[in-house]
Short mmCIF file of C-alpha atoms in Angstrom, two decimals:
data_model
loop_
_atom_site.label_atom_id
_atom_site.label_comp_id
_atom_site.label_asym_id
_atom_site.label_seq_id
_atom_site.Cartn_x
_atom_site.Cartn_y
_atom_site.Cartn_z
CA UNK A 1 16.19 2.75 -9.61
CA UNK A 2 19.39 4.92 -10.14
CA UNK A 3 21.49 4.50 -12.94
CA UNK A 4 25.27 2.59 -12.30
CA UNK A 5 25.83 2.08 -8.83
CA UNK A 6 29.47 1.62 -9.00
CA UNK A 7 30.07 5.56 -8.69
CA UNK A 8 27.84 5.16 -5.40
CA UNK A 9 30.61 7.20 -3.05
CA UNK A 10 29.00 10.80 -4.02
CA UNK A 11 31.30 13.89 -3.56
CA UNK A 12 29.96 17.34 -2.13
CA UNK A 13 27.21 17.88 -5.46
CA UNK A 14 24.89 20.61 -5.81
CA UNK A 15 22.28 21.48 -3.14
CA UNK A 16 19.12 21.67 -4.77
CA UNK A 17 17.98 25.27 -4.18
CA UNK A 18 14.22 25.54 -5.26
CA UNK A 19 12.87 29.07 -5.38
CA UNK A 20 9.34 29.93 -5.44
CA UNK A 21 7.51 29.76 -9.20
CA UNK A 22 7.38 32.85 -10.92
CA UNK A 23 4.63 33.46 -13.37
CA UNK A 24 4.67 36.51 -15.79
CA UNK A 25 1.15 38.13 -16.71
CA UNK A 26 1.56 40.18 -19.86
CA UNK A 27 1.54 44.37 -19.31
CA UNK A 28 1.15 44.08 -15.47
CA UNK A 29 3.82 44.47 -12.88
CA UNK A 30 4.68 43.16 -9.90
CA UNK A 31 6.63 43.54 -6.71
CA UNK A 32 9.38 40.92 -5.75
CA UNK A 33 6.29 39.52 -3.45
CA UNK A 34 3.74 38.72 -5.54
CA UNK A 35 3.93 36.68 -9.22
CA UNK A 36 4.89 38.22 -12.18
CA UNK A 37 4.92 37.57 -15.80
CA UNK A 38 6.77 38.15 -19.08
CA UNK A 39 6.68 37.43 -22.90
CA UNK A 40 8.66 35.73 -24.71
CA UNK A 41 8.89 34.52 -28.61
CA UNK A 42 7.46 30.79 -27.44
CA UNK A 43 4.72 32.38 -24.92
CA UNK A 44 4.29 32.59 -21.46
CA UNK A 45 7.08 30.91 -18.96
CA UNK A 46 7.52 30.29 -15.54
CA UNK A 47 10.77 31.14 -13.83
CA UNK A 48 12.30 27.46 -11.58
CA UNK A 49 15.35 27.37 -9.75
CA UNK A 50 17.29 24.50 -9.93
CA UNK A 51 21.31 23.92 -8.51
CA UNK A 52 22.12 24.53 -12.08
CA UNK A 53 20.44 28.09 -12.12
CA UNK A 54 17.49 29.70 -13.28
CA UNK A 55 15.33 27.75 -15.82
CA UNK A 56 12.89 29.85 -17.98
CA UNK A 57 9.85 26.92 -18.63
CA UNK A 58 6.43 27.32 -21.31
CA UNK A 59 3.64 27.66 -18.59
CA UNK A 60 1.39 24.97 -20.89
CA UNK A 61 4.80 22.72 -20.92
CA UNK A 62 2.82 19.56 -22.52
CA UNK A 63 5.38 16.97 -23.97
CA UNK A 64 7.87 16.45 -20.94
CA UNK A 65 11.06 13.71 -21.63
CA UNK A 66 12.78 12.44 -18.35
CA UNK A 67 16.22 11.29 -18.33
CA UNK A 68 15.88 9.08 -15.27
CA UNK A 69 13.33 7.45 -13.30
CA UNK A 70 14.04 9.75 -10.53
CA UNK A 71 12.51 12.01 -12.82
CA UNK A 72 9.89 10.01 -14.28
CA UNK A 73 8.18 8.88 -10.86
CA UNK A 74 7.30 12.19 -9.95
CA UNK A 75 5.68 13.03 -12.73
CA UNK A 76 3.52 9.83 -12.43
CA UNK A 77 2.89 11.09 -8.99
CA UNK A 78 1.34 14.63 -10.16
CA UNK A 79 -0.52 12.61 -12.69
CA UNK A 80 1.68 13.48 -15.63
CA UNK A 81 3.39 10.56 -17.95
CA UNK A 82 6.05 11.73 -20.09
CA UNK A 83 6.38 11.15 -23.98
CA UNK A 84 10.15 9.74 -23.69
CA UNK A 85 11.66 8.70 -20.53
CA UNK A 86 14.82 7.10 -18.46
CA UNK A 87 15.21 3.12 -18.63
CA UNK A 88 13.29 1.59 -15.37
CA UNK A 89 13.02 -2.08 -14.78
CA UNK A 90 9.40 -3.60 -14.30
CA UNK A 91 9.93 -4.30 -10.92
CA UNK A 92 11.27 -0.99 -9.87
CA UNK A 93 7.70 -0.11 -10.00
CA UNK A 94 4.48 -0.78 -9.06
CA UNK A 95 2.40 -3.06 -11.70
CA UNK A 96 -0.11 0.30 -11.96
CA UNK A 97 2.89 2.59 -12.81
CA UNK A 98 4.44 0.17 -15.90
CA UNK A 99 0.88 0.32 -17.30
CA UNK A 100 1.72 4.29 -17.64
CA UNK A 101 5.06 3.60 -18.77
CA UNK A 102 5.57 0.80 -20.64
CA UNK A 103 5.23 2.30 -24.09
CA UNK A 104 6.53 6.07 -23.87
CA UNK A 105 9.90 5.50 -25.53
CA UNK A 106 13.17 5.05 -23.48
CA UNK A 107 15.42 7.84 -24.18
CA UNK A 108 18.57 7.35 -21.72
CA UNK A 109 19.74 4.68 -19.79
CA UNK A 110 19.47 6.72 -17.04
CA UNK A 111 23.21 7.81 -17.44
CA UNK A 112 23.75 8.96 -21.01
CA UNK A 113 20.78 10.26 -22.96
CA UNK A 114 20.12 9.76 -26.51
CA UNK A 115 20.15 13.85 -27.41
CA UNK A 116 18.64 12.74 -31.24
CA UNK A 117 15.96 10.41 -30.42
CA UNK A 118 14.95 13.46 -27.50
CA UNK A 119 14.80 16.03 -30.36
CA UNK A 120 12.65 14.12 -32.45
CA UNK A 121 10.24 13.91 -29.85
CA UNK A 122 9.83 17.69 -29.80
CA UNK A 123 9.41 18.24 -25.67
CA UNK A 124 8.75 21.55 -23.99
CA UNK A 125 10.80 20.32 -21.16
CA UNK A 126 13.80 17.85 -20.29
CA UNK A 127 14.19 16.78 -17.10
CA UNK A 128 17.72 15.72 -16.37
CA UNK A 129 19.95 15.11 -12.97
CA UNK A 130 22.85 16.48 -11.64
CA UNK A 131 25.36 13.21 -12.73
CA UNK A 132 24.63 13.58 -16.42
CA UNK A 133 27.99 14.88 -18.19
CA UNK A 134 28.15 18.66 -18.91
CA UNK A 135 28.30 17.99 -22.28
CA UNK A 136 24.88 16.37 -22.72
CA UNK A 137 23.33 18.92 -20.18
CA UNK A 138 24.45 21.06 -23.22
CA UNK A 139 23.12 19.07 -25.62
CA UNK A 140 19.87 19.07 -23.91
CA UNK A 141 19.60 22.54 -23.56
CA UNK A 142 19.88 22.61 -27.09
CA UNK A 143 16.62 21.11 -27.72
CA UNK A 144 14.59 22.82 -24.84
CA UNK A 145 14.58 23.92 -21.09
CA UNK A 146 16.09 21.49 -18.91
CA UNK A 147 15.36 21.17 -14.91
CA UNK A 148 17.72 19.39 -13.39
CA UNK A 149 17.00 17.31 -10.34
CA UNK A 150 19.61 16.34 -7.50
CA UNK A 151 20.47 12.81 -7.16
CA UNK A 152 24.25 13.28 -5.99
CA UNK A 153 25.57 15.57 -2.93
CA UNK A 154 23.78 16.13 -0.40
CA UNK A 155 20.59 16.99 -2.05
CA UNK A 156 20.59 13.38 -3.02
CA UNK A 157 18.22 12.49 0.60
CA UNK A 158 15.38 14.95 -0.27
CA UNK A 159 13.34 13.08 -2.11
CA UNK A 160 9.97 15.31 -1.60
CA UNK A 161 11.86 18.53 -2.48
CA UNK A 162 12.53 16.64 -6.29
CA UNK A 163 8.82 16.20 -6.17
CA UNK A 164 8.37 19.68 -5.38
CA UNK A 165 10.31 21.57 -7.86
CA UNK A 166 8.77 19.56 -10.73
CA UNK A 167 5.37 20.47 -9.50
CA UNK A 168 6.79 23.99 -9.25
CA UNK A 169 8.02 23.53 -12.93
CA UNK A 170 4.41 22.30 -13.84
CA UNK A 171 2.09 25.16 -11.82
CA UNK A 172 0.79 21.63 -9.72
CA UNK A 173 2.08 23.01 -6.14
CA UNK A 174 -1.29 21.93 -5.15
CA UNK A 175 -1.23 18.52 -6.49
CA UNK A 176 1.71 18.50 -4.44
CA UNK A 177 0.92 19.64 -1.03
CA UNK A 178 -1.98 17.34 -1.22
CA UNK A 179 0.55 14.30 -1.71
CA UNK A 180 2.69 15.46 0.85
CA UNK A 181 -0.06 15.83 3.37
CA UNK A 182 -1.32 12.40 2.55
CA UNK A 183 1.95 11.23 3.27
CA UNK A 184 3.07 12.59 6.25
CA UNK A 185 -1.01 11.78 7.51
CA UNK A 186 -0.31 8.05 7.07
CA UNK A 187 3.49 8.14 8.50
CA UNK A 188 2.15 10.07 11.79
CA UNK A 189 -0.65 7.52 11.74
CA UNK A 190 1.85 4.58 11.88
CA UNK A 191 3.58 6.22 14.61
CA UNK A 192 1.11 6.48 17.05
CA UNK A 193 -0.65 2.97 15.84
CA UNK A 194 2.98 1.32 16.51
CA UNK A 195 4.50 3.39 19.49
CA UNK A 196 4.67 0.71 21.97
CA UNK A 197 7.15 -1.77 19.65
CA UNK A 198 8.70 2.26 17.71
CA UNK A 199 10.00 2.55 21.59
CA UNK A 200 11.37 -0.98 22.32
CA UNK A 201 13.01 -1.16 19.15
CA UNK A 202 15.90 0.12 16.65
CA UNK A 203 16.41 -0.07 13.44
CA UNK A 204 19.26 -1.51 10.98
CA UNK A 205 18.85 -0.56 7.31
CA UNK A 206 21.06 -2.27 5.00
CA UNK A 207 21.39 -2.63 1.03
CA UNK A 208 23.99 -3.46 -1.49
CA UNK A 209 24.73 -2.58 -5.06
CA UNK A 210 28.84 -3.78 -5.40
CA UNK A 211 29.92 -6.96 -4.61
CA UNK A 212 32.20 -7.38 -1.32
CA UNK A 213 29.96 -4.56 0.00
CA UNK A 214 27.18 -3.34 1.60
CA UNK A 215 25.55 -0.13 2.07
CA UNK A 216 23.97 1.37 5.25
CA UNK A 217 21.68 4.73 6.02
CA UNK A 218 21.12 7.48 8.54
CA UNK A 219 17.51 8.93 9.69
CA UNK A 220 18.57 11.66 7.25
CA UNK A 221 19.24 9.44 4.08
CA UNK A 222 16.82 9.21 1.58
CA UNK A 223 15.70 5.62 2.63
CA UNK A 224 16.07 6.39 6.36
CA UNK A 225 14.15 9.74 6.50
CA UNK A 226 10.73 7.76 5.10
CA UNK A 227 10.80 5.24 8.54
CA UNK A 228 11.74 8.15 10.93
CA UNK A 229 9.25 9.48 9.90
CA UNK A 230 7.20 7.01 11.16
CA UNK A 231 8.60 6.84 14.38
CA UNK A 232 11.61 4.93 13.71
CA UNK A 233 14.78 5.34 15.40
CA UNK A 234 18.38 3.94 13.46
CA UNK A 235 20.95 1.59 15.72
CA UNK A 236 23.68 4.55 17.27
CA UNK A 237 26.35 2.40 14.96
CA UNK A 238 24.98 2.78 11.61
CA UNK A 239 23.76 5.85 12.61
CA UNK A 240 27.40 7.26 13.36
CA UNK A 241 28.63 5.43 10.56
CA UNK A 242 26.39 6.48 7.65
CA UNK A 243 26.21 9.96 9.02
CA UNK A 244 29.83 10.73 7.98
CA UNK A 245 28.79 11.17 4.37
CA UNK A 246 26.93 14.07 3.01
CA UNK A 247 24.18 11.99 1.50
CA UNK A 248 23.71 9.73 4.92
CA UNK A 249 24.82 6.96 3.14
CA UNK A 250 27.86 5.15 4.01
CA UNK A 251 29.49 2.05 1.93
CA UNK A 252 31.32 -0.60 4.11
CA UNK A 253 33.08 -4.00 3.74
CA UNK A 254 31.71 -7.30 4.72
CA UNK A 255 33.75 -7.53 7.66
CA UNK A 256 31.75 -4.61 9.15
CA UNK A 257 28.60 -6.31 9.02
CA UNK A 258 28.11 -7.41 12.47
CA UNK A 259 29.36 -4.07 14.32
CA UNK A 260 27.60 -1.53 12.45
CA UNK A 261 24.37 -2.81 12.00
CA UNK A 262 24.01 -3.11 15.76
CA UNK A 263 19.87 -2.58 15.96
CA UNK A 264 17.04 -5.06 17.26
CA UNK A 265 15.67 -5.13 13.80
CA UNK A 266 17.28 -4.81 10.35
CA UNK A 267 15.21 -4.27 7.33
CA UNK A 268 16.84 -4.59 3.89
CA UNK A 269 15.95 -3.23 0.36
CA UNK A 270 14.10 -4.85 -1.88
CA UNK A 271 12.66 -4.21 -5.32
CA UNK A 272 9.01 -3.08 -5.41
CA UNK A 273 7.30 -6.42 -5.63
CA UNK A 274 9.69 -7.39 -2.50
CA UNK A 275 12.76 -9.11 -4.05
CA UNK A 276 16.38 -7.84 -2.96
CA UNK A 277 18.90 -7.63 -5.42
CA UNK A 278 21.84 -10.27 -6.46
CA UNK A 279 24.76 -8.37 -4.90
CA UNK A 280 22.09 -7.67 -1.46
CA UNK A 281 21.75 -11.60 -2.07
CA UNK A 282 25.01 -12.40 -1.63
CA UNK A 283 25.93 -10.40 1.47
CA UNK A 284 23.33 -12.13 3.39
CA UNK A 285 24.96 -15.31 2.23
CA UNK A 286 27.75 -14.35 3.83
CA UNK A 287 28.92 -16.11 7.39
CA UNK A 288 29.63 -12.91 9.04
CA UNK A 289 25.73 -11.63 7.79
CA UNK A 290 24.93 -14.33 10.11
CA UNK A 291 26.48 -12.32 13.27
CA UNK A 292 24.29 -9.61 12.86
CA UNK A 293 21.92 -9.15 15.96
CA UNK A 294 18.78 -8.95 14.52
CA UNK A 295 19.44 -12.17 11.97
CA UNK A 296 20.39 -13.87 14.81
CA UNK A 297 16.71 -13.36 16.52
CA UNK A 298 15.47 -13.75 13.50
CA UNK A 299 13.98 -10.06 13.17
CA UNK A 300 14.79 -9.08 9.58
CA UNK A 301 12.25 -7.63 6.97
CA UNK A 302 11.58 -6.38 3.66
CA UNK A 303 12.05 -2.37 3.77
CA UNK A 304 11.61 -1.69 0.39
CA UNK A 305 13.98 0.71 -2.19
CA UNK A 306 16.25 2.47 -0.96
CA UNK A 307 16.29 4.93 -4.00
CA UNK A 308 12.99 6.55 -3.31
CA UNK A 309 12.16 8.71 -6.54
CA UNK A 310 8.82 9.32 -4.55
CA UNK A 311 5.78 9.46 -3.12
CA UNK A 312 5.24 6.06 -5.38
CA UNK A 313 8.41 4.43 -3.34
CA UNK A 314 8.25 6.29 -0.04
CA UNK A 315 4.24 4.28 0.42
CA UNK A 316 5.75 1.54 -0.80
CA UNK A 317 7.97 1.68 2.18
CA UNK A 318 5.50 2.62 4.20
CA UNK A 319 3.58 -0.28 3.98
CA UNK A 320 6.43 -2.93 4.17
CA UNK A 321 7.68 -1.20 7.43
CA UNK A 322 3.63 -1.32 9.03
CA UNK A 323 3.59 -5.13 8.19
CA UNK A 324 7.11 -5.24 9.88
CA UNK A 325 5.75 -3.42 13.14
CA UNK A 326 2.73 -5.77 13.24
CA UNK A 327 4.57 -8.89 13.26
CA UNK A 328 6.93 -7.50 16.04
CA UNK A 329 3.78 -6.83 17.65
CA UNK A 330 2.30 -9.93 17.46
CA UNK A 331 6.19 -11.89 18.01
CA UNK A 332 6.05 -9.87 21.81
CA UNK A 333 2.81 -11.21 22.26
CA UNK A 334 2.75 -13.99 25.32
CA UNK A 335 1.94 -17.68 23.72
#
């Protein structure tokens, strides 16, 4: 999960622009086309572009601390586990995952890292975000490289491109593209297993994380974008709604419930063993949650995190929303 929700209302942050790796082989060059590589006192690096800038990284980068889960789940994903990491609760990820986890040392609430506890465990590389304060980004840098990921602006929704430039980081662009491929493999798969119901219906997304409020999410967010994917379409109200922010998130008051989430079906976020939060709780408590169109029919569903760190969340999803589609399938059935 992301650290402090009650900043949720992002302004216009950094665009994560990723560049290709660039590796430096000793005494050869290169043109701008092809790899290249360079000494340096520590060894060999690899050249990453982050939205903070160029990052200069050890190409054998071993002992890797994470500020954040957003940055620790896609290591886990490329098959890498961190030797200090951002706070995560046990249910924010799958039982398999917190086996990994559970005893690298927690380094950072996920907001404000501890900079001495991070230096005494020597890393090659810090992965940090683009909400931690200047002043500990400096602090980091201090005690070695640090890639910082997106998780405010509008980079915030690309959730595979995080993934991406910490494989680039790591030389595991393969490991990568084989993830990705899996992923959009099962997504298409869902799509065409589903059409019939994908067609009749629309979609309602909705979360909280303040009281009084509730959040909702365009195709492009970073929770929408994993069910469009799969052939889901948003309601046109929520659509319009949480389209007017950059991250294609939008955070409404209660009384708003029952006009924007205007689709057939309305799946709601839930923690990863399917359990929506207190503040989520309490909005469906709520009298006017019970004018919503799809809780009146009685089609609402788990839809998993809305925070997808990756590939670890976005299956999660993924499998929620199939066992969705199957029971609308099997609700239009004649009795």
């Amino acid at each position: 999960m992301f650290a402090t929700r009650t900043r949720r209302r992002f302004g216009g942050g950094l665009l994560a622009a990723v560049t290709g790796v660039t590796l430096v082989l000793t005494g050869c060059s290169s043109s701008s086309d092809e790899p290249s590589q360079t000494d340096s006192p520590t060894g060999a690096t690899r050249t990453v572009t982050d939205s903070s800038g160029e990052v200069e990284i050890p190409v054998d980068a071993e002992r890797i601390v994470t500020v954040h889960h957003i940055a620790t789940q896609p290591l886990i994903n490329l098959g890498v586990v961190p030797v200090g990491r951002g706070a995560v609760a046990e249910n924010a990820v799958t039982p398999e995952t917190w086996q990994k986890i559970d005893d690298v040392p927690v380094v950072s609430n996920g907001a404000e890292p501890d900079t001495e506890q991070i230096a005494t465990l020597e890393p090659d590389l810090i992965i940090a975000h683009n909400r931690i304060d200047d002043t500990d980004l400096d602090a980091l840098r201090g005690i070695a490289p640090v890639l910082v990921l997106d998780i405010a602006g509008p980079g915030r929704a690309d959730w595979q491109g995080r993934v991406e430039l910490v494989a680039q980081a790591l030389g595991l662009e393969d490991t990568y593209q084989q993830l990705l491929d899996d992923f959009d493999t099962r997504a298409a798969s869902i799509a065409d297993t589903h059409r019939d119901v994908l067609d009749r219906e629309t979609f309602s997304l909705i979360g909280s994380w303040n009281p009084g409020t509730f959040n909702t999410y365009s195709a492009q967010s970073i929770w929408g974008s994993v069910f469009t994917k799969a052939g889901a379409r948003i309601s046109p109200a929520e659509e319009a709604a949480a389209s007017a922010e950059s991250s294609g998130e939008a955070e409404l008051s209660i009384e708003q419930l029952p006009t924007v989430l205007d689709g057939t079906v309305l799946l709601h976020v839930t923690d990863l063993r399917g359990t929506p939060n207190a503040e989520l709780e309490a909005v469906m408590a709520e009298p006017l949650y019970r004018s919503v169109p799809a809780v009146t029919t009685g089609l609402v569903f788990p839809g998993g995190k809305d925070t997808v760190g990756g590939f670890e969340d976005a299956n999660y999803n993924l499998d929620v929303f199939e066992a969705a589609l199957k029971a609308l399938e099997n609700e239009a059935q004649p009795s």
